[in-house]
PDB file of C-alpha atoms and ligand atoms in Angstrom:
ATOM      1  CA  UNK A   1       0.000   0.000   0.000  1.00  0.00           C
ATOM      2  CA  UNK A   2       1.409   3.290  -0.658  1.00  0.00           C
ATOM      3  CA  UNK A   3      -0.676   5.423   1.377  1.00  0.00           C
ATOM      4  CA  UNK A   4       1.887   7.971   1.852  1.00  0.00           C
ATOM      5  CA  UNK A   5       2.860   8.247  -1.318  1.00  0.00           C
ATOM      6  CA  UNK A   6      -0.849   8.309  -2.879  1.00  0.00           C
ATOM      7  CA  UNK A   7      -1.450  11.069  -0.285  1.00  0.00           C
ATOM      8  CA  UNK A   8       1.190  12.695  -1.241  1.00  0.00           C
ATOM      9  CA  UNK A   9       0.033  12.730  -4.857  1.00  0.00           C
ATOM     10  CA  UNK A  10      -3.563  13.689  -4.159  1.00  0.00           C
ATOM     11  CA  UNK A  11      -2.857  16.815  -2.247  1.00  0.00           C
ATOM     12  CA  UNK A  12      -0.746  18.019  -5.029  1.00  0.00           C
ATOM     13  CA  UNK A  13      -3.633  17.342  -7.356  1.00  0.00           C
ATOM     14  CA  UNK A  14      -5.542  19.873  -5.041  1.00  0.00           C
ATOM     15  CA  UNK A  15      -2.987  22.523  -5.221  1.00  0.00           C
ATOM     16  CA  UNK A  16      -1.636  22.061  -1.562  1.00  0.00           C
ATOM     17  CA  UNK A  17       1.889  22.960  -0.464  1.00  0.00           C
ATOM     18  CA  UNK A  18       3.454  20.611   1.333  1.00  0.00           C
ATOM     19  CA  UNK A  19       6.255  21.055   4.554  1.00  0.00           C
ATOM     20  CA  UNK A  20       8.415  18.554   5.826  1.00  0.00           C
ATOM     21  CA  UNK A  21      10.091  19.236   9.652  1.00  0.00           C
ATOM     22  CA  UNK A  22      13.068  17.399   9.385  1.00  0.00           C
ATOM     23  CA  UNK A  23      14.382  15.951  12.928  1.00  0.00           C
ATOM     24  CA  UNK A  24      17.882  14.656  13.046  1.00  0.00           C
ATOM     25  CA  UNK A  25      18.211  11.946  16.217  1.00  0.00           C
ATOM     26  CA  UNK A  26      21.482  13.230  16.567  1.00  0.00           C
ATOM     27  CA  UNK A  27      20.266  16.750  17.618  1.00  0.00           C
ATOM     28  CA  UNK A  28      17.736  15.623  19.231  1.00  0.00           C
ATOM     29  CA  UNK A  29      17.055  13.615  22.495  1.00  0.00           C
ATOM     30  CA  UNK A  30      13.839  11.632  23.208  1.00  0.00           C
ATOM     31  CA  UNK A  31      13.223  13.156  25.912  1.00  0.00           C
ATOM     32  CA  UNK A  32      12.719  16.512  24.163  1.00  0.00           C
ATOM     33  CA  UNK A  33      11.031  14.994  21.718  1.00  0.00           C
ATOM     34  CA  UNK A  34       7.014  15.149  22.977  1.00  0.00           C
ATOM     35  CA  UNK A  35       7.637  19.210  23.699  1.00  0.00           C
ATOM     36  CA  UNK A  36       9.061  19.812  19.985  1.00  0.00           C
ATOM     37  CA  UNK A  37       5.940  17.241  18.310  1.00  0.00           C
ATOM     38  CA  UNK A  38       3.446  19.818  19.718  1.00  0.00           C
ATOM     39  CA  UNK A  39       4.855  22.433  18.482  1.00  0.00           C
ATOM     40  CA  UNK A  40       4.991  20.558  14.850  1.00  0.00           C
ATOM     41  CA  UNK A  41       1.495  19.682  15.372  1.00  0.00           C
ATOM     42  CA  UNK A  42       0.557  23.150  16.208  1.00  0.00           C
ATOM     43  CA  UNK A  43       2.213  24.336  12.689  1.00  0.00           C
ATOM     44  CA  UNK A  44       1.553  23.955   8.974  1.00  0.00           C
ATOM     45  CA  UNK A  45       3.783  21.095   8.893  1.00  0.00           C
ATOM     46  CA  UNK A  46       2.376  18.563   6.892  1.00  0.00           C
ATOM     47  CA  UNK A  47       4.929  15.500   7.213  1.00  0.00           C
ATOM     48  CA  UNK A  48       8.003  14.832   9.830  1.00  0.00           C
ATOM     49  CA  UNK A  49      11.087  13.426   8.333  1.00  0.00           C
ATOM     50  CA  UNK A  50      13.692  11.651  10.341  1.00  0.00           C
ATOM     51  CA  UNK A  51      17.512  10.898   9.623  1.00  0.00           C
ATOM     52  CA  UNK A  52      20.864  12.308   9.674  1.00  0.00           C
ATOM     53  CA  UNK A  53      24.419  12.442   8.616  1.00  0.00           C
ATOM     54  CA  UNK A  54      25.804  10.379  11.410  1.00  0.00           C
ATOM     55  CA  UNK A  55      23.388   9.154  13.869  1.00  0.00           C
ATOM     56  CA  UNK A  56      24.019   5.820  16.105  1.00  0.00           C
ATOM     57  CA  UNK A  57      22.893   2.424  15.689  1.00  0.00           C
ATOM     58  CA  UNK A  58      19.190   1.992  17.138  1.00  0.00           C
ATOM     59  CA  UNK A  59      18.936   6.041  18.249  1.00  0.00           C
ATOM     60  CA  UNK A  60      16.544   6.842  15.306  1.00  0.00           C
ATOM     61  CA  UNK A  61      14.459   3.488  16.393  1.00  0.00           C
ATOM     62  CA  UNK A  62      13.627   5.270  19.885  1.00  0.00           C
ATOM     63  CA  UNK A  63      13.255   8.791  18.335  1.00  0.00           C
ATOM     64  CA  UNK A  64      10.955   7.682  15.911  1.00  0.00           C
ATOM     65  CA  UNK A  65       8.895   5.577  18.421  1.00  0.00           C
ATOM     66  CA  UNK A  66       8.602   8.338  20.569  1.00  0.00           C
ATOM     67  CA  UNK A  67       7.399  10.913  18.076  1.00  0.00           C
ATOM     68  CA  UNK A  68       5.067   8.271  16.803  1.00  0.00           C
ATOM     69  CA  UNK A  69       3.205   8.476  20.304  1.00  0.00           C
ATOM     70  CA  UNK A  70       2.295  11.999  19.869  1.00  0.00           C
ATOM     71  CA  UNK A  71       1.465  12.453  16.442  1.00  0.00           C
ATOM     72  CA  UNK A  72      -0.557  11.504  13.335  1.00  0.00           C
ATOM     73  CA  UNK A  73       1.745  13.421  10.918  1.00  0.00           C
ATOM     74  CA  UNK A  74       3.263  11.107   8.576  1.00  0.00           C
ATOM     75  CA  UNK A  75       6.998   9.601  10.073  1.00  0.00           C
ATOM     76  CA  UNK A  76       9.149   9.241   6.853  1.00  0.00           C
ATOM     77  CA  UNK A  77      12.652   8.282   6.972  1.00  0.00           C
ATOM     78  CA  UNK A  78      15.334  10.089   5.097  1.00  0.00           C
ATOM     79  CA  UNK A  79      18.383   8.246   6.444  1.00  0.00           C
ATOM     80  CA  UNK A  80      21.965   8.447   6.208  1.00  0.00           C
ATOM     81  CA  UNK A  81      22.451   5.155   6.721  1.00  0.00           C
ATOM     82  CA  UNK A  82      21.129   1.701   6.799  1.00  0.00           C
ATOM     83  CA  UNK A  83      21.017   1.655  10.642  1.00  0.00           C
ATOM     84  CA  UNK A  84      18.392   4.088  10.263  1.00  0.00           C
ATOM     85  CA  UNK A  85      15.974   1.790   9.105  1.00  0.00           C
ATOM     86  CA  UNK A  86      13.161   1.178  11.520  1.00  0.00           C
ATOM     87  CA  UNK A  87       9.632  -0.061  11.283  1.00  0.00           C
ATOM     88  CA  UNK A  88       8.078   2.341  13.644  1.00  0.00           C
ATOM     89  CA  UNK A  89       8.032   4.431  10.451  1.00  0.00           C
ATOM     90  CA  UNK A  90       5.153   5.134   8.208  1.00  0.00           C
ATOM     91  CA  UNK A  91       7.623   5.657   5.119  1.00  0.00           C
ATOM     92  CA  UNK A  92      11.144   5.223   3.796  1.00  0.00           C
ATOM     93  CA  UNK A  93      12.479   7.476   0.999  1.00  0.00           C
ATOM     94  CA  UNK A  94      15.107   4.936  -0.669  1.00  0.00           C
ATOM     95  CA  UNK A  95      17.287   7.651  -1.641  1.00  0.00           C
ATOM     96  CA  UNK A  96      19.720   6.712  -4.603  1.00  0.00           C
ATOM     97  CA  UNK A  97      22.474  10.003  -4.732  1.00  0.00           C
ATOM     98  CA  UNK A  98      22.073  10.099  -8.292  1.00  0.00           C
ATOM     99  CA  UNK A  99      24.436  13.623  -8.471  1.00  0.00           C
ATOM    100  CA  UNK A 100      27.556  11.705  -7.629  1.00  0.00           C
ATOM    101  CA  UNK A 101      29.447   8.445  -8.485  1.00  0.00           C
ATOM    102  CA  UNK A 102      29.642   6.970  -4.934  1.00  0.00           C
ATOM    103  CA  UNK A 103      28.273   3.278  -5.927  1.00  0.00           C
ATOM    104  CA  UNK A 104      27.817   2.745  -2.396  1.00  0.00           C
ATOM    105  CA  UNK A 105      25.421   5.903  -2.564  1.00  0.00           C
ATOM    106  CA  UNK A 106      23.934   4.539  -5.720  1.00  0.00           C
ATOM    107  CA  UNK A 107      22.886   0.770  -5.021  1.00  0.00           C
ATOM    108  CA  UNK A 108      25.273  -0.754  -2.418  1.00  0.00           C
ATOM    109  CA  UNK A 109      23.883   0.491   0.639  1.00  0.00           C
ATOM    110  CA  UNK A 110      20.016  -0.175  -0.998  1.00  0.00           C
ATOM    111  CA  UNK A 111      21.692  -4.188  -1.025  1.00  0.00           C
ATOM    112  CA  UNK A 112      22.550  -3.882   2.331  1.00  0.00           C
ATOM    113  CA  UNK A 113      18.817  -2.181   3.332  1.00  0.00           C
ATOM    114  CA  UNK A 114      16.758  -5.604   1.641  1.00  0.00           C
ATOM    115  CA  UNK A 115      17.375  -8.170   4.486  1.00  0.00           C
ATOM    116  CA  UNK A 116      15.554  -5.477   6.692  1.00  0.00           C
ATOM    117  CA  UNK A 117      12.857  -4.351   4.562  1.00  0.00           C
ATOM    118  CA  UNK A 118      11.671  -7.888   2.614  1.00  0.00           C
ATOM    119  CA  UNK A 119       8.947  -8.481   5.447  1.00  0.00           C
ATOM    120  CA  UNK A 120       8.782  -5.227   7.275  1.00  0.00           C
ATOM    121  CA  UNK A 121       5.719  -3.067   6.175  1.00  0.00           C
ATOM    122  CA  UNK A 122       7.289   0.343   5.534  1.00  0.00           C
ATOM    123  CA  UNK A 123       6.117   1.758   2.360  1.00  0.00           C
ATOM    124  CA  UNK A 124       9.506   2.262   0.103  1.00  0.00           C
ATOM    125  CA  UNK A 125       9.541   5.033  -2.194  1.00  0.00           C
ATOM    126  CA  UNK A 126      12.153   5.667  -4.545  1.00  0.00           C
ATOM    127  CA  UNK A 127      13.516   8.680  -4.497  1.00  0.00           C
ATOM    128  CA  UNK A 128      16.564   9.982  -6.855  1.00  0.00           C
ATOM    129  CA  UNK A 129      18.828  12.739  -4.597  1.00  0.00           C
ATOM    130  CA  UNK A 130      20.295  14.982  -6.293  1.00  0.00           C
ATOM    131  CA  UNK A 131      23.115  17.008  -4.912  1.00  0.00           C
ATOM    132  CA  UNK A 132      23.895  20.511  -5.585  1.00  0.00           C
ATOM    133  CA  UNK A 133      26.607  23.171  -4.898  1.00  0.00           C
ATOM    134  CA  UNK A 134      25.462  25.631  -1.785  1.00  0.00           C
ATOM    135  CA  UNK A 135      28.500  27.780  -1.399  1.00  0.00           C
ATOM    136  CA  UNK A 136      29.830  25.242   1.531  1.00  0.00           C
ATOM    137  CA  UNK A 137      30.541  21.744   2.252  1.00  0.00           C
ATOM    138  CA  UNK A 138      27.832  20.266   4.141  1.00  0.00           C
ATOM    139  CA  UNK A 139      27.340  16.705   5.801  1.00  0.00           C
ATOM    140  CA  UNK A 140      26.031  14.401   2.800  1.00  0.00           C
ATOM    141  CA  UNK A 141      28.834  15.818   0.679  1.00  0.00           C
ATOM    142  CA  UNK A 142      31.361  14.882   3.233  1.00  0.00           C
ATOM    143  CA  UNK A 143      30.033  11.770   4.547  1.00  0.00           C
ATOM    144  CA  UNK A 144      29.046  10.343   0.714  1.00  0.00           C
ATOM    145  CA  UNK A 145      32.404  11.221  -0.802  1.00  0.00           C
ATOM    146  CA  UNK A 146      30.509  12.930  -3.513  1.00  0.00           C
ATOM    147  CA  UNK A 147      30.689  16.187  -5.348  1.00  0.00           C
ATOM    148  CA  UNK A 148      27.541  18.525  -5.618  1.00  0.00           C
ATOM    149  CA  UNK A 149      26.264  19.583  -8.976  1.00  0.00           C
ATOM    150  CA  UNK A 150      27.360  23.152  -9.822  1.00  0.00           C
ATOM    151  CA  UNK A 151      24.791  25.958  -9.118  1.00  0.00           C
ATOM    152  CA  UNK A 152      25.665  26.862 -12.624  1.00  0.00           C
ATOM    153  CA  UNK A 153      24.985  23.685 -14.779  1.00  0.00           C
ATOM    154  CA  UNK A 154      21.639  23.823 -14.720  1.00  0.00           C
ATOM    155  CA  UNK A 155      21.334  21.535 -17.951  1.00  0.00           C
ATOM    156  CA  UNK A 156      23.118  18.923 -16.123  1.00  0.00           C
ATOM    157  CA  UNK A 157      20.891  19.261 -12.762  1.00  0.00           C
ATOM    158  CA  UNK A 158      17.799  19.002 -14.917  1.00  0.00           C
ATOM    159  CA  UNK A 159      18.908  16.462 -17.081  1.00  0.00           C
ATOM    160  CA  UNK A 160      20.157  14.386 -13.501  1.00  0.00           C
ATOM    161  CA  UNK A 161      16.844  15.038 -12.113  1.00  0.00           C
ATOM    162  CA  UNK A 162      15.077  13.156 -15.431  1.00  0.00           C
ATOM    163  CA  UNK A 163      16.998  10.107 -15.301  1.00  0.00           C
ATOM    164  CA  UNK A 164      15.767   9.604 -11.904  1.00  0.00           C
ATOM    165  CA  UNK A 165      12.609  10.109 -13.296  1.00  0.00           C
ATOM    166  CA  UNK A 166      12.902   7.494 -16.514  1.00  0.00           C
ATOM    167  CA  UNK A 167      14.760   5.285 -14.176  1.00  0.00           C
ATOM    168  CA  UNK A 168      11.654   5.173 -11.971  1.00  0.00           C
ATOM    169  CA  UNK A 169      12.119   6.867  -9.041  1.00  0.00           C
ATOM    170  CA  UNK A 170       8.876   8.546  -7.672  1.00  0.00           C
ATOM    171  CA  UNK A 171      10.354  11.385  -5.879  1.00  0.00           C
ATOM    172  CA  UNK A 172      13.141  13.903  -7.094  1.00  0.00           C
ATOM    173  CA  UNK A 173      15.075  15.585  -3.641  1.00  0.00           C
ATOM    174  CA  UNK A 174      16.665  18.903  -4.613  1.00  0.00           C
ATOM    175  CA  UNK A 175      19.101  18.877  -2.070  1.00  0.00           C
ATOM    176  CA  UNK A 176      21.467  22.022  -1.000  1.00  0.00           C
ATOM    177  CA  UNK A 177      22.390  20.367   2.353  1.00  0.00           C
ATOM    178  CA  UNK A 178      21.637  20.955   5.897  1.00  0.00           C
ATOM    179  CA  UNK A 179      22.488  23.994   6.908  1.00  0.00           C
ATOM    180  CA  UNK A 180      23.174  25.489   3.300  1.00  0.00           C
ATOM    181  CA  UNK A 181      24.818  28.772   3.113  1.00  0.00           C
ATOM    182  CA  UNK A 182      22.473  29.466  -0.249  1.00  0.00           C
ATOM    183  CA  UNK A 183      19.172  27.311  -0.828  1.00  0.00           C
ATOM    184  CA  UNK A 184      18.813  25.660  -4.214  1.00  0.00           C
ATOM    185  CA  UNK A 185      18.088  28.524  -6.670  1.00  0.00           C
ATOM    186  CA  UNK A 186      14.762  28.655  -7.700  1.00  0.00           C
ATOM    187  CA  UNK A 187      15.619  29.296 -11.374  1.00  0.00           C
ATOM    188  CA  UNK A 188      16.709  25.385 -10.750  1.00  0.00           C
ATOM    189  CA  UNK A 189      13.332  24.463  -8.806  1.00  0.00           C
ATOM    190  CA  UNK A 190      11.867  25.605 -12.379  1.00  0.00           C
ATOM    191  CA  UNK A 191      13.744  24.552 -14.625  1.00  0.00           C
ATOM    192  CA  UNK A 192      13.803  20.940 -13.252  1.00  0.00           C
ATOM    193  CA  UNK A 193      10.017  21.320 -12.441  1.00  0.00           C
ATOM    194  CA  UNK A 194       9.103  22.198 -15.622  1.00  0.00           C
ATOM    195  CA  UNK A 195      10.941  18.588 -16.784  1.00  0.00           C
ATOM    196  CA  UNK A 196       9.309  16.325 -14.233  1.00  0.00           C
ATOM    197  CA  UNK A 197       5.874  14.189 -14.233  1.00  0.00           C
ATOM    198  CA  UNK A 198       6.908  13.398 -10.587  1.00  0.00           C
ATOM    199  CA  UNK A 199       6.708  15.310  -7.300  1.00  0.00           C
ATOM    200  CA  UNK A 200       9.769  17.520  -6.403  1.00  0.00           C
ATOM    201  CA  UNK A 201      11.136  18.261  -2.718  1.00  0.00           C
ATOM    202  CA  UNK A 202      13.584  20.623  -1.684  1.00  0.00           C
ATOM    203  CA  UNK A 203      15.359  21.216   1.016  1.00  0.00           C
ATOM    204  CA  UNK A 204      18.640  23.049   2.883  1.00  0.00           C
ATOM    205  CA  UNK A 205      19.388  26.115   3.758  1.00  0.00           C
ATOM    206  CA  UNK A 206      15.622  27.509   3.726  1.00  0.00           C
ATOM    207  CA  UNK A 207      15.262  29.610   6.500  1.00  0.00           C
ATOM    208  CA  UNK A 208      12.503  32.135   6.028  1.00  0.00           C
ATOM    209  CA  UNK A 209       9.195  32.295   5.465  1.00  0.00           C
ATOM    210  CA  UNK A 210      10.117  34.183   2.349  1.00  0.00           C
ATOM    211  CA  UNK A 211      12.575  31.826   1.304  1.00  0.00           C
ATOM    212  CA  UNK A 212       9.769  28.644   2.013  1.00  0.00           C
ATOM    213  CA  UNK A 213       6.884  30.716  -0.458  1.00  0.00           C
ATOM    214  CA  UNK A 214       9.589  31.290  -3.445  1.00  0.00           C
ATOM    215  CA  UNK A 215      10.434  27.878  -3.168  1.00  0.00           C
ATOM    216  CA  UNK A 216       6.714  27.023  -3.754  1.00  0.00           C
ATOM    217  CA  UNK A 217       6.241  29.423  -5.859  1.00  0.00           C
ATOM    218  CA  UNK A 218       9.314  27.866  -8.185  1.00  0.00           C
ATOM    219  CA  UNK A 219       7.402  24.749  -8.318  1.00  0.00           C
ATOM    220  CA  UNK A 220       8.686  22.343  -4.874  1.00  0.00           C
ATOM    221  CA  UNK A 221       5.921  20.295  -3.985  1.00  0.00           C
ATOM    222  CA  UNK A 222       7.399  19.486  -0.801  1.00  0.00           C
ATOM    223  CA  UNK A 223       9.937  21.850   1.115  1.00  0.00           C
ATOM    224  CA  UNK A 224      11.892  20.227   3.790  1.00  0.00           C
ATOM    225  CA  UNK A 225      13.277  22.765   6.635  1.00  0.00           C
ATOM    226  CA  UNK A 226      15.494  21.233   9.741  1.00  0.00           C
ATOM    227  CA  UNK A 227      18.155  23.925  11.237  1.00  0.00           C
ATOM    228  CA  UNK A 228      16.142  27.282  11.180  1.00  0.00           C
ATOM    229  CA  UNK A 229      13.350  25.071  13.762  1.00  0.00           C
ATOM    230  CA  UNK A 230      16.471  23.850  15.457  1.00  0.00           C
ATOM    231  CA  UNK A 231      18.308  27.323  15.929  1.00  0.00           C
ATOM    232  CA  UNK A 232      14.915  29.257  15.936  1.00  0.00           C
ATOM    233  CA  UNK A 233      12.285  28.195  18.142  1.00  0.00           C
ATOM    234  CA  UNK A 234      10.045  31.609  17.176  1.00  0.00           C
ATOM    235  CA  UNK A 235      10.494  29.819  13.639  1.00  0.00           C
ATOM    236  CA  UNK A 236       6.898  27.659  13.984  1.00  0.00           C
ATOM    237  CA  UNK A 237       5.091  31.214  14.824  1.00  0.00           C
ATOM    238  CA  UNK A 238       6.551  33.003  11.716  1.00  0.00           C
ATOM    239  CA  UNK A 239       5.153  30.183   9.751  1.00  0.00           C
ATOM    240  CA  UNK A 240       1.634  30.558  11.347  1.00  0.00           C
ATOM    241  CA  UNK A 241       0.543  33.245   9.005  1.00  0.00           C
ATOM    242  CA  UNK A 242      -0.760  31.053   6.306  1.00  0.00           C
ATOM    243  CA  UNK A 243       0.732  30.814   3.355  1.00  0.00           C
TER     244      UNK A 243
HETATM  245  C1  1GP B   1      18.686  18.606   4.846  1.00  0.00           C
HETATM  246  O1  1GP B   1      17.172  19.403   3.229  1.00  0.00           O
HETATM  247  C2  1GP B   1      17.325  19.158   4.569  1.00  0.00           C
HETATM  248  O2  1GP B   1      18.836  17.356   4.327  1.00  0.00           O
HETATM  249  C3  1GP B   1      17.023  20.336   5.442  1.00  0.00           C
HETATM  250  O3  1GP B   1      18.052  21.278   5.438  1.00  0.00           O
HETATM  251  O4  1GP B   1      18.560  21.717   7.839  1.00  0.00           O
HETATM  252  O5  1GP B   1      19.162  23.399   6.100  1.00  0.00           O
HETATM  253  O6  1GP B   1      16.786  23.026   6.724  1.00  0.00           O
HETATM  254  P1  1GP B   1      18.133  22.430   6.580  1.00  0.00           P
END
């Protein structure tokens, strides 16, 4: 059943604009976890994503548990790794980094997921990640060994974006990084937009309220923001306002 995914698809059909809180286990401790959900559920947050750069082995298990307890947001994992992997989930984006030439990034670490996932009852949606230049080096490019796409091939970043696409991934992830020093431009958001029959998220580096509606506006289906609710707790009441 792809419940997530089908949702996912229908509220796009009815022009909504979708937000993703990302929570990274390794910034956050269970125990905050039930005071920072009501604040999520109190927002315009539509789903909560979960996974990080370097988190340890069963910590995103409890996190994700917990959260589930206070919530009926969607839990979908975006993990770093396959430790990440846990069935208290409602969804897993299988992320293939299709921007760089890490096979492990590419397939081997999707190998290494299937002993966990062949009878668990996640949904799996494929998801092509693509990579691109933010003006620093962030986590994923670090801990991937990969090199971002260049803010300034934009043929190549489009072009990236629709082989995920014809090689049957269901999601495209414009991804500047967490933390970004610049979001992905939205002259990218368009251009790949424009290319895609599939839904496109975005994420890093998105900060304002500003920065969330141009990012819409550009054509993001889903916009994923982590750091400005972890650095910014007045960040849930600037996003009250609706958009
Ligand atoms: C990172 O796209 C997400 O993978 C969110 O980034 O933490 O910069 O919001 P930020």
């Amino acid at each position: 059943m792809k419940v997530v995914y089908n949702n996912i698809l229908s509220s796009i059909s009815k022009g909504k604009k979708l937000l993703a809180i990302l929570i990274d286990p390794d910034k956050m401790a269970v125990e905050m976890a039930s005071g920072f959900i009501e604040k999520v559920n109190a927002s315009i947050a539509t789903h909560i994503f979960v996974g990080g750069s370097s988190v340890d082995e069963n910590d995103t298990n409890c996190l994700v548990a917990e959260i589930k307890k206070y919530t009926n947001l969607p839990i979908v994992l975006f993990p770093g790794d396959v430790t990440q992997i846990t069935n208290h989930a409602d969804a897993l984006l299988f992320l293939s980094l299709i921007s760089g030439d890490n096979p492990e990034y590419l397939i081997g670490k999707h190998i290494k997921a299937v002993s966990q996932l062949r009878h668990s009852s996640l949904e799996v949606i494929p998801t092509g990640y693509v990579l691109i230049e933010n003006g620093k080096q962030t986590a994923v490019e670090r801990v991937t060994e990969t090199k971002p796409l260049a803010r300034r091939q934009a043929q190549q970043i489009v072009d990236t974006a629709k082989a995920g696409e014809l090689l049957g991934m269901q999601l495209i992830y414009l991804e500047a990084g967490s933390g970004a020093q610049h979001p992905v431009p939205l002259e990218i958001i368009s251009l790949v937009k424009q290319e895609l029959n599939i839904p496109l998220i975005v994420g890093g580096g998105i900060r304002t309220k500003q920065h969330l509606e141009a990012a819409y506006n550009a054509g993001a289906n889903v916009v994923v923001i982590g750091t400005a609710f972890e650095v910014n707790d007045s960040f849930f009441d600037e996003l009250k306002i609706q958009l």
